[in-house]
Coordinates of C-alpha atoms in Angstrom, one line a residue:
X1 CA 26.7 -18.8 -3.1
X2 CA 25.7 -18.0 -6.7
X3 CA 22.1 -17.3 -5.5
X4 CA 23.3 -14.6 -3.1
X5 CA 25.6 -13.1 -5.7
X6 CA 22.7 -12.8 -8.2
X7 CA 20.4 -11.5 -5.5
X8 CA 22.9 -8.8 -4.7
X9 CA 22.9 -7.7 -8.3
X10 CA 19.1 -7.6 -8.2
X11 CA 19.2 -5.3 -5.1
X12 CA 21.7 -3.1 -6.8
X13 CA 19.5 -2.8 -9.8
X14 CA 16.6 -1.8 -7.6
X15 CA 18.6 0.8 -5.7
X16 CA 19.9 2.2 -9.0
X17 CA 16.4 2.7 -10.4
X18 CA 15.3 4.3 -7.1
X19 CA 18.2 6.7 -7.0
X20 CA 17.7 7.6 -10.7
X21 CA 14.1 8.5 -10.2
X22 CA 15.0 10.6 -7.1
X23 CA 17.0 12.9 -9.4
X24 CA 13.8 14.4 -10.8
X25 CA 11.9 17.3 -9.2
X26 CA 9.7 16.5 -6.2
X27 CA 6.2 17.4 -5.1
X28 CA 5.8 21.1 -4.4
X29 CA 9.3 22.2 -5.3
X30 CA 9.5 26.0 -5.4
X31 CA 5.7 26.4 -4.8
X32 CA 4.9 28.5 -1.8
X33 CA 3.2 28.8 0.6
X34 CA 2.9 25.1 1.3
X35 CA 5.7 23.8 -0.9
X36 CA 4.1 20.4 -1.3
X37 CA 4.6 17.0 0.4
X38 CA 8.4 17.1 0.4
X39 CA 8.1 20.0 2.8
X40 CA 5.8 18.0 5.0
X41 CA 8.6 15.5 5.7
X42 CA 11.1 18.3 6.5
X43 CA 8.6 20.1 8.7
X44 CA 7.9 17.1 10.8
X45 CA 11.6 16.9 11.5
X46 CA 11.5 20.5 12.5
X47 CA 8.6 20.1 14.9
X48 CA 9.7 16.9 16.6
X49 CA 13.2 18.2 17.2
X50 CA 12.3 21.7 18.5
X51 CA 9.1 21.0 20.5
X52 CA 8.4 18.7 23.4
X53 CA 6.5 15.5 22.7
X54 CA 3.3 16.8 24.3
X55 CA 3.1 19.5 21.6
X56 CA 3.7 17.4 18.5
X57 CA 0.0 16.9 17.7
X58 CA -1.5 20.1 19.2
X59 CA -2.1 23.4 17.4
X60 CA 0.0 26.3 18.8
X61 CA 2.0 29.3 17.7
X62 CA 5.0 27.1 17.1
X63 CA 3.0 24.2 15.5
X64 CA 0.4 25.4 13.1
X65 CA -1.5 22.2 12.2
X66 CA -2.8 23.8 9.0
X67 CA 0.8 23.9 7.8
X68 CA 1.6 20.2 7.4
X69 CA 0.5 19.2 10.9
X70 CA 1.7 15.8 12.0
X71 CA -1.1 13.3 11.3
X72 CA 0.7 9.9 11.4
X73 CA 1.2 7.6 14.4
X74 CA 4.0 7.9 17.0
X75 CA 6.6 5.7 15.1
X76 CA 6.5 8.2 12.2
X77 CA 7.2 11.0 14.7
X78 CA 10.1 9.1 16.2
X79 CA 11.5 8.4 12.8
X80 CA 11.2 12.1 11.9
X81 CA 13.0 13.0 15.2
X82 CA 15.8 10.5 14.4
X83 CA 16.3 12.1 11.0
X84 CA 16.2 15.5 12.6
X85 CA 19.2 14.7 14.8
X86 CA 21.2 13.7 11.8
X87 CA 20.0 16.9 10.0
X88 CA 21.0 19.0 13.0
X89 CA 24.5 17.5 12.8
X90 CA 24.9 18.3 9.1
X91 CA 23.2 21.7 8.9
X92 CA 21.0 23.1 11.7
X93 CA 19.3 25.5 9.3
X94 CA 17.4 22.5 7.8
X95 CA 15.3 22.1 10.9
X96 CA 15.4 25.6 12.5
X97 CA 12.0 26.4 14.1
X98 CA 10.0 28.8 11.8
X99 CA 12.9 30.0 9.7
X100 CA 13.4 26.6 7.9
X101 CA 9.9 26.7 6.3
X102 CA 10.2 25.9 2.6
X103 CA 13.9 25.2 2.8
X104 CA 15.2 24.0 -0.5
X105 CA 18.8 23.2 -1.5
X106 CA 20.6 20.4 -3.4
X107 CA 22.3 19.3 -0.2
X108 CA 19.0 19.0 1.6
X109 CA 17.4 17.1 -1.3
X110 CA 20.3 14.7 -1.2
X111 CA 19.8 14.2 2.5
X112 CA 16.1 13.6 2.3
X113 CA 16.5 11.1 -0.6
X114 CA 19.2 9.3 1.3
X115 CA 16.9 8.9 4.3
X116 CA 14.4 7.1 2.0
X117 CA 17.1 4.9 0.5
X118 CA 18.4 3.9 3.9
X119 CA 14.9 3.1 5.1
X120 CA 14.5 0.8 2.0
X121 CA 17.9 -0.8 2.7
X122 CA 17.2 -1.5 6.3
X123 CA 13.6 -2.6 6.3
X124 CA 11.9 -3.1 2.9
X125 CA 14.5 -4.6 0.7
X126 CA 15.7 -7.2 3.2
X127 CA 12.1 -8.3 3.7
X128 CA 11.6 -8.7 0.0
X129 CA 14.8 -10.7 -0.5
X130 CA 14.0 -13.0 2.5
X131 CA 10.4 -13.5 1.4
X132 CA 11.5 -14.5 -2.1
X133 CA 14.2 -16.8 -0.7
X134 CA 11.6 -18.6 1.5
X135 CA 9.2 -19.3 -1.5
X136 CA 8.7 -23.0 -1.9
X137 CA 8.3 -25.1 -5.0
X138 CA 10.0 -22.7 -7.4
X139 CA 13.6 -22.7 -8.7
X140 CA 16.3 -20.4 -7.5
X141 CA 16.1 -18.5 -10.8
X142 CA 12.4 -17.8 -10.3
X143 CA 13.1 -16.6 -6.7
X144 CA 15.6 -14.1 -8.0
X145 CA 13.3 -13.0 -10.8
X146 CA 10.5 -12.6 -8.3
X147 CA 12.6 -10.3 -6.2
X148 CA 13.6 -8.3 -9.2
X149 CA 10.0 -7.7 -10.3
X150 CA 8.9 -6.7 -6.8
X151 CA 11.8 -4.3 -6.4
X152 CA 11.0 -2.8 -9.8
X153 CA 7.3 -2.2 -9.0
X154 CA 6.9 1.4 -10.3
X155 CA 4.1 2.5 -8.0
X156 CA 6.2 2.5 -4.8
X157 CA 9.3 3.8 -6.6
X158 CA 7.5 6.8 -8.1
X159 CA 5.7 7.8 -4.9
X160 CA 8.6 7.4 -2.5
X161 CA 11.4 8.7 -4.8
X162 CA 9.6 10.9 -7.3
X163 CA 6.6 12.4 -5.5
X164 CA 8.1 11.9 -2.1
X165 CA 4.8 11.6 -0.2
X166 CA 3.1 9.5 2.5
X167 CA 6.3 9.5 4.6
X168 CA 8.4 6.6 3.6
X169 CA 5.9 4.0 2.4
X170 CA 8.7 1.4 2.3
X171 CA 8.9 1.5 6.1
X172 CA 5.3 0.6 6.9
X173 CA 5.1 -1.8 3.9
X174 CA 8.4 -3.3 5.0
X175 CA 7.2 -3.9 8.5
X176 CA 4.0 -5.4 7.1
X177 CA 6.0 -7.7 4.9
X178 CA 8.1 -8.8 7.9
X179 CA 4.8 -9.5 9.6
X180 CA 3.7 -11.7 6.7
X181 CA 7.0 -13.6 6.8
X182 CA 6.7 -14.1 10.5
X183 CA 3.1 -15.5 10.7
X184 CA 3.6 -17.5 7.5
X185 CA 6.6 -19.3 8.9
X186 CA 5.0 -19.9 12.3
X187 CA 7.0 -17.1 14.0
X188 CA 3.7 -15.7 15.2
X189 CA 4.9 -13.4 18.0
X190 CA 7.6 -11.9 15.8
X191 CA 5.2 -11.5 13.0
X192 CA 2.6 -9.8 15.2
X193 CA 5.2 -7.5 16.6
X194 CA 6.3 -6.5 13.1
X195 CA 2.8 -5.8 12.0
X196 CA 2.1 -3.7 15.1
X197 CA 5.1 -1.6 14.2
X198 CA 3.6 -1.2 10.7
X199 CA 0.3 0.1 12.1
X200 CA 2.1 2.4 14.6
X201 CA 4.1 3.8 11.7
X202 CA 1.2 4.4 9.4
X203 CA -2.5 4.0 10.3
X204 CA -3.5 2.9 6.8
X205 CA -1.9 -0.4 7.6
X206 CA -5.3 -1.2 9.1
X207 CA -6.1 -2.3 5.6
X208 CA -4.1 -5.4 6.4
X209 CA -5.2 -5.8 10.0
X210 CA -8.2 -8.1 9.5
X211 CA -6.3 -10.8 7.5
X212 CA -3.6 -10.8 10.2
X213 CA -6.2 -11.1 13.0
X214 CA -8.3 -13.8 11.2
X215 CA -5.2 -15.9 10.2
X216 CA -3.8 -15.9 13.8
X217 CA -7.2 -16.5 15.3
X218 CA -7.7 -19.4 12.9
X219 CA -4.4 -20.8 14.0
X220 CA -5.5 -20.6 17.6
X221 CA -8.7 -22.4 16.9
X222 CA -6.8 -25.1 14.9
X223 CA -4.5 -25.7 17.9
X224 CA -7.5 -25.9 20.2
X225 CA -8.6 -23.0 22.5
X226 CA -8.5 -25.4 25.6
X227 CA -4.8 -26.1 25.0
X228 CA -2.0 -24.7 22.9
X229 CA -4.3 -22.5 21.0
X230 CA -5.3 -20.6 24.2
X231 CA -1.7 -20.2 25.2
X232 CA -0.9 -18.8 21.7
X233 CA -3.8 -16.4 21.9
X234 CA -2.7 -15.0 25.3
X235 CA 0.9 -14.6 24.0
X236 CA -0.4 -12.8 20.9
X237 CA -2.6 -10.5 23.0
X238 CA 0.3 -9.7 25.3
X239 CA 2.6 -9.0 22.3
X240 CA 0.1 -6.6 20.7
X241 CA -0.7 -4.7 23.9
X242 CA 2.9 -4.4 24.9
X243 CA 4.0 -3.1 21.5
X244 CA 1.2 -0.5 21.5
X245 CA 2.0 0.6 25.0
X246 CA 5.7 1.1 24.2
X247 CA 4.9 3.1 21.0
X248 CA 2.3 5.3 22.7
X249 CA 3.7 5.6 26.1
X250 CA 4.6 9.4 25.9
X251 CA 1.0 10.0 24.8
X252 CA -0.7 8.0 27.5
X253 CA 0.2 10.5 30.3
X254 CA -3.0 12.5 29.8
X255 CA -6.4 11.5 28.3
X256 CA -6.5 14.6 26.0
X257 CA -3.1 13.7 24.6
X258 CA -4.3 10.3 23.5
X259 CA -7.5 11.7 22.1
X260 CA -5.7 14.4 20.2
X261 CA -3.4 12.0 18.5
X262 CA -6.4 9.8 17.5
X263 CA -8.2 12.9 16.1
X264 CA -5.1 13.7 14.0
X265 CA -4.8 10.1 12.8
X266 CA -8.5 9.8 11.7
X267 CA -9.6 13.1 10.4
X268 CA -13.3 12.4 9.6
X269 CA -13.9 16.0 8.6
X270 CA -11.8 15.6 5.5
X271 CA -14.7 13.8 3.8
X272 CA -15.5 10.6 2.0
X273 CA -12.5 10.7 -0.3
X274 CA -9.6 13.0 -1.2
X275 CA -8.6 14.3 -4.6
X276 CA -9.2 12.0 -7.6
X277 CA -9.1 8.5 -6.2
X278 CA -10.0 5.4 -8.2
X279 CA -12.5 4.0 -5.7
X280 CA -16.3 3.6 -5.8
X281 CA -17.2 6.8 -4.0
X282 CA -15.1 9.1 -6.2
X283 CA -16.2 7.4 -9.4
X284 CA -19.9 7.4 -8.4
X285 CA -19.7 11.0 -7.3
X286 CA -19.4 11.9 -11.0
X287 CA -23.0 10.9 -11.5
X288 CA -24.4 11.6 -8.0
X289 CA -22.8 14.1 -5.7
X290 CA -22.8 11.8 -2.6
X291 CA -20.6 14.2 -0.5
X292 CA -23.1 17.0 -1.0
X293 CA -26.3 15.1 -0.7
X294 CA -25.7 12.8 2.3
X295 CA -24.8 13.9 5.8
X296 CA -21.3 13.0 7.0
X297 CA -22.4 10.4 9.5
X298 CA -24.5 8.6 6.8
X299 CA -21.4 8.6 4.6
X300 CA -19.5 7.0 7.4
X301 CA -22.1 4.3 8.0
X302 CA -22.5 3.6 4.3
X303 CA -18.8 3.2 3.7
X304 CA -18.4 1.0 6.8
X305 CA -21.2 -1.3 5.7
X306 CA -19.9 -1.7 2.2
X307 CA -16.4 -2.3 3.3
X308 CA -17.4 -4.8 6.0
X309 CA -19.7 -6.8 3.8
X310 CA -17.2 -7.0 0.9
X311 CA -14.4 -8.4 3.0
X312 CA -16.5 -10.6 5.4
X313 CA -16.6 -13.8 3.2
X314 CA -12.8 -14.0 2.7
X315 CA -12.2 -13.3 6.4
X316 CA -14.6 -16.0 7.6
X317 CA -12.9 -18.5 5.1
X318 CA -9.5 -17.6 6.5
X319 CA -10.6 -18.2 10.1
X320 CA -12.1 -21.6 9.2
X321 CA -9.2 -22.7 7.0
X322 CA -6.1 -20.8 8.0
X323 CA -3.2 -21.2 5.5
X324 CA -0.4 -19.0 4.4
X325 CA -1.6 -19.1 0.8
X326 CA -5.1 -18.1 1.8
X327 CA -3.7 -15.5 4.1
X328 CA -1.9 -13.8 1.2
X329 CA -4.9 -13.7 -1.1
X330 CA -7.1 -12.4 1.8
X331 CA -4.6 -9.6 2.3
X332 CA -5.2 -8.6 -1.3
X333 CA -9.0 -8.9 -1.1
X334 CA -9.3 -7.0 2.2
X335 CA -6.9 -4.2 1.2
X336 CA -8.8 -3.8 -2.1
X337 CA -12.1 -3.7 -0.3
X338 CA -10.8 -1.0 2.0
X339 CA -9.5 1.0 -1.0
X340 CA -12.7 0.8 -2.9
X341 CA -15.3 1.3 -0.2
X342 CA -13.8 2.8 3.0
X343 CA -13.9 6.4 4.3
X344 CA -11.2 9.0 3.5
X345 CA -9.2 7.1 0.9
X346 CA -6.2 8.7 -0.8
X347 CA -5.0 7.7 -4.3
X348 CA -1.7 6.5 -2.9
X349 CA -3.5 4.0 -0.7
X350 CA -3.4 1.6 -3.7
X351 CA 0.1 0.8 -2.6
X352 CA -1.4 -1.1 0.3
X353 CA -3.1 -3.4 -2.1
X354 CA -0.1 -3.6 -4.4
X355 CA 2.2 -5.1 -1.7
X356 CA 0.2 -8.3 -1.2
X357 CA -0.3 -8.6 -4.9
X358 CA 3.5 -8.6 -5.3
X359 CA 3.5 -11.5 -2.8
X360 CA 1.4 -13.7 -5.1
X361 CA 3.3 -12.6 -8.3
X362 CA 4.9 -16.0 -8.7
X363 CA 1.6 -17.8 -8.2
X364 CA -0.6 -15.9 -10.6
X365 CA 1.9 -13.9 -12.7
X366 CA -0.5 -12.8 -15.4
X367 CA -3.1 -11.4 -13.1
X368 CA -0.6 -9.9 -10.7
X369 CA 1.3 -8.1 -13.4
X370 CA -2.0 -6.8 -14.8
X371 CA -3.1 -5.5 -11.5
X372 CA 0.2 -3.8 -10.7
X373 CA 0.1 -2.0 -14.1
X374 CA -3.4 -0.7 -13.4
X375 CA -2.4 0.4 -9.9
X376 CA 0.5 2.5 -11.3
X377 CA -1.9 3.9 -14.0
X378 CA -4.4 5.0 -11.3
X379 CA -1.7 7.3 -10.0
X380 CA -1.3 9.1 -13.3
X381 CA -3.0 12.4 -12.4
X382 CA -0.7 12.7 -9.4
X383 CA 2.4 11.7 -11.3
X384 CA 1.7 14.2 -14.1
X385 CA 1.2 17.0 -11.6
X386 CA 4.7 16.3 -10.3
X387 CA 6.1 16.1 -13.9
X388 CA 7.0 12.4 -13.5
X389 CA 5.7 11.3 -17.0
X390 CA 9.0 10.0 -18.3
X391 CA 10.1 8.2 -15.1
X392 CA 6.6 6.7 -15.0
X393 CA 6.8 5.4 -18.6
X394 CA 10.4 4.1 -18.2
X395 CA 9.9 2.3 -14.8
X396 CA 6.5 0.8 -15.9
X397 CA 8.1 -0.6 -19.1
X398 CA 11.1 -2.0 -17.2
X399 CA 8.7 -3.7 -14.7
X400 CA 6.5 -5.1 -17.5
X401 CA 9.5 -6.4 -19.4
X402 CA 10.9 -8.0 -16.3
X403 CA 7.6 -9.7 -15.5
X404 CA 7.1 -11.0 -19.1
X405 CA 10.7 -12.3 -19.4
X406 CA 10.8 -13.8 -15.9
X407 CA 7.4 -15.5 -15.8
X408 CA 6.3 -15.8 -19.4
X409 CA 3.0 -14.4 -18.3
X410 CA 1.2 -14.7 -21.6
X411 CA 1.8 -18.4 -21.6
X412 CA 0.1 -18.8 -18.2
X413 CA -3.5 -18.0 -18.9
X414 CA -5.2 -21.4 -18.6
X415 CA -8.0 -21.8 -16.1
X416 CA -5.6 -23.8 -13.8
X417 CA -2.8 -21.2 -14.0
X418 CA -5.3 -18.4 -13.4
X419 CA -6.6 -20.3 -10.3
X420 CA -10.2 -20.3 -11.6
X421 CA -10.6 -24.0 -12.6
X422 CA -12.6 -24.9 -9.5
X423 CA -14.9 -22.0 -10.1
X424 CA -15.3 -22.9 -13.8
X425 CA -16.1 -26.5 -13.0
X426 CA -18.8 -25.3 -10.4
X427 CA -20.4 -23.1 -13.0
X428 CA -20.3 -25.7 -15.7
X429 CA -22.5 -28.0 -13.6
X430 CA -25.3 -25.5 -14.4
X431 CA -23.9 -24.0 -17.7
X432 CA -22.1 -26.6 -19.7
X433 CA -21.1 -24.0 -22.3
X434 CA -19.1 -22.0 -19.7
X435 CA -15.7 -22.8 -21.2
X436 CA -14.5 -19.4 -22.2
X437 CA -13.4 -17.8 -18.9
X438 CA -9.7 -17.8 -19.5
X439 CA -10.2 -16.5 -23.0
X440 CA -12.5 -13.8 -21.7
X441 CA -9.9 -12.7 -19.1
X442 CA -7.2 -12.4 -21.9
X443 CA -9.6 -10.2 -23.9
X444 CA -10.3 -8.1 -20.9
X445 CA -6.5 -7.7 -20.3
X446 CA -6.1 -6.5 -23.9
X447 CA -9.0 -4.0 -23.6
X448 CA -7.7 -2.8 -20.3
X449 CA -4.1 -2.1 -21.6
X450 CA -5.3 -0.4 -24.8
X451 CA -7.7 1.8 -22.8
X452 CA -4.9 2.8 -20.3
X453 CA -2.4 3.6 -23.1
X454 CA -5.0 5.6 -25.1
X455 CA -6.1 7.5 -22.0
X456 CA -2.6 8.3 -21.0
X457 CA -1.8 9.6 -24.5
X458 CA -5.0 11.7 -24.5
X459 CA -4.1 13.1 -21.0
X460 CA -0.6 14.1 -22.1
X461 CA -1.4 15.5 -25.6
X462 CA -4.9 17.0 -25.4
X463 CA -6.3 19.8 -23.5
X464 CA -9.6 19.1 -21.6
X465 CA -12.7 21.1 -22.4
X466 CA -12.9 24.4 -20.4
X467 CA -16.1 23.3 -18.8
X468 CA -14.6 19.9 -17.8
X469 CA -11.0 20.7 -16.7
X470 CA -10.8 17.4 -14.7
X471 CA -12.2 15.2 -17.5
X472 CA -9.1 13.1 -18.1
X473 CA -8.3 12.7 -14.4
X474 CA -11.8 11.6 -13.7
X475 CA -11.7 9.1 -16.7
X476 CA -8.4 7.7 -15.3
X477 CA -10.0 7.1 -11.9
X478 CA -13.2 5.7 -13.4
X479 CA -11.3 3.2 -15.7
X480 CA -9.0 2.2 -12.9
X481 CA -12.0 1.7 -10.5
X482 CA -13.7 -0.6 -13.0
X483 CA -10.5 -2.7 -13.2
X484 CA -10.2 -2.8 -9.4
X485 CA -13.8 -4.0 -9.1
X486 CA -13.1 -6.8 -11.5
X487 CA -10.0 -7.8 -9.5
X488 CA -12.0 -7.7 -6.3
X489 CA -14.4 -10.3 -7.8
X490 CA -11.5 -12.3 -9.2
X491 CA -9.5 -12.6 -5.9
X492 CA -12.6 -13.5 -3.9
X493 CA -13.4 -16.2 -6.4
X494 CA -9.8 -17.6 -5.9
X495 CA -10.3 -17.5 -2.1
X496 CA -13.8 -19.0 -1.9
X497 CA -13.3 -21.8 -4.5
X498 CA -9.8 -22.8 -3.3
X499 CA -10.7 -26.0 -1.6
X500 CA -7.1 -27.0 -1.1
X501 CA -6.0 -23.8 0.7
X502 CA -6.0 -25.5 4.1
X503 CA -3.8 -28.5 3.0
X504 CA -0.1 -28.7 2.9
X505 CA 0.5 -25.1 3.7
X506 CA 2.8 -25.2 6.7
X507 CA 5.3 -22.8 5.1
X508 CA 5.1 -20.0 2.5
X509 CA 3.9 -21.4 -0.8

């Protein structure tokens, strides 16, 4: 009883922080003609309510795709339609066709923020609470602390409640987390269904698709493809196909309908990366203008090869040794590979890496906290553009303090607690002097934090040179990218040298 009382307090703290951040200005407020990303959410409600389904993804006089055209999967459209019905009941002017463009009022802002909060309450927060309650081998106090830290993660709060972009990230991430819960607890069909809903809400959930596929395929192999494994495989296939058919049914009536939705979901013409994103291509583009030198199809092939090769070892390991612990670490590794190397990456896609990192917070608190700080820092140019400096600093400090007090992260930096002992032992067979790995990681953390703080102060207080107006934004991306490359190597080391991942992992650990 006491556990649920304390967990309720944690949830209330998370909700309070979210609502407080939402009181700030939002992306594009009072800035015609596009009015920013907040307007995108409102406009999709306008389109889905006033136009027939067949016109949602097509350019027309009533649906100018250049003005925040719908470019997310069907579940996003259905969610917008549901919100539109509520908006129509409260104030029809909010979603009036054409005349509602750029609509801004305190009442409407309250409505939009409330829709995000309700989505959190219904999908994301219950998944976080249940996940933390299902954690094994840790005390009730640690479970509650873990939930608090996850709910205080500043990246998601600042984007969904401050910037108000990427249409309710908590919905797709919440569905993905329900999927993780399902397959980790052997509720494989329910887990598959939840993850299919995540993909059909936001196509970027494909970052997590290969670990789900490999983990479930590994389970089928383990059960035997001539017996129970084959039955499970058929059930999983039927669940996936049925869920996609139900979500896409209105768009399967005509071939062109389906193709148009796919074209909107995967806009290859937008280029290799968007804005200032902390991945390899944007960072390397500073020295060599890849987007200008290489043809588009070569860029596509190159990004595919790098992405595929970087995630292949972890996926193979997961198929051969399926375990819930290995599954969570592979989610981190694969999502980070997609973020660093794939085509058309947006800076907010780092949230797709941050979710699985939150899931291993109790296992490697030092490294997880470090990564989540870097992920929030990588969003700095976007957050400063939306005048979210103060909310960013306050939420980041609150998160960091919660992690330090809950997990004593600076006391958990031994090789064993960093999960690199097996790797170090392997290296010491050839280099007996290799005894400094944990100390090196601590120094790298210190250098990373000092660099981030200094760069943030420079960005806020100094004006960039006239010839280099994007200097600080590029430096933020470059420094963040270097950190992410280090983390990619680190998480792959954990995966590949974890010889015990396949043992004693029947439940979430």
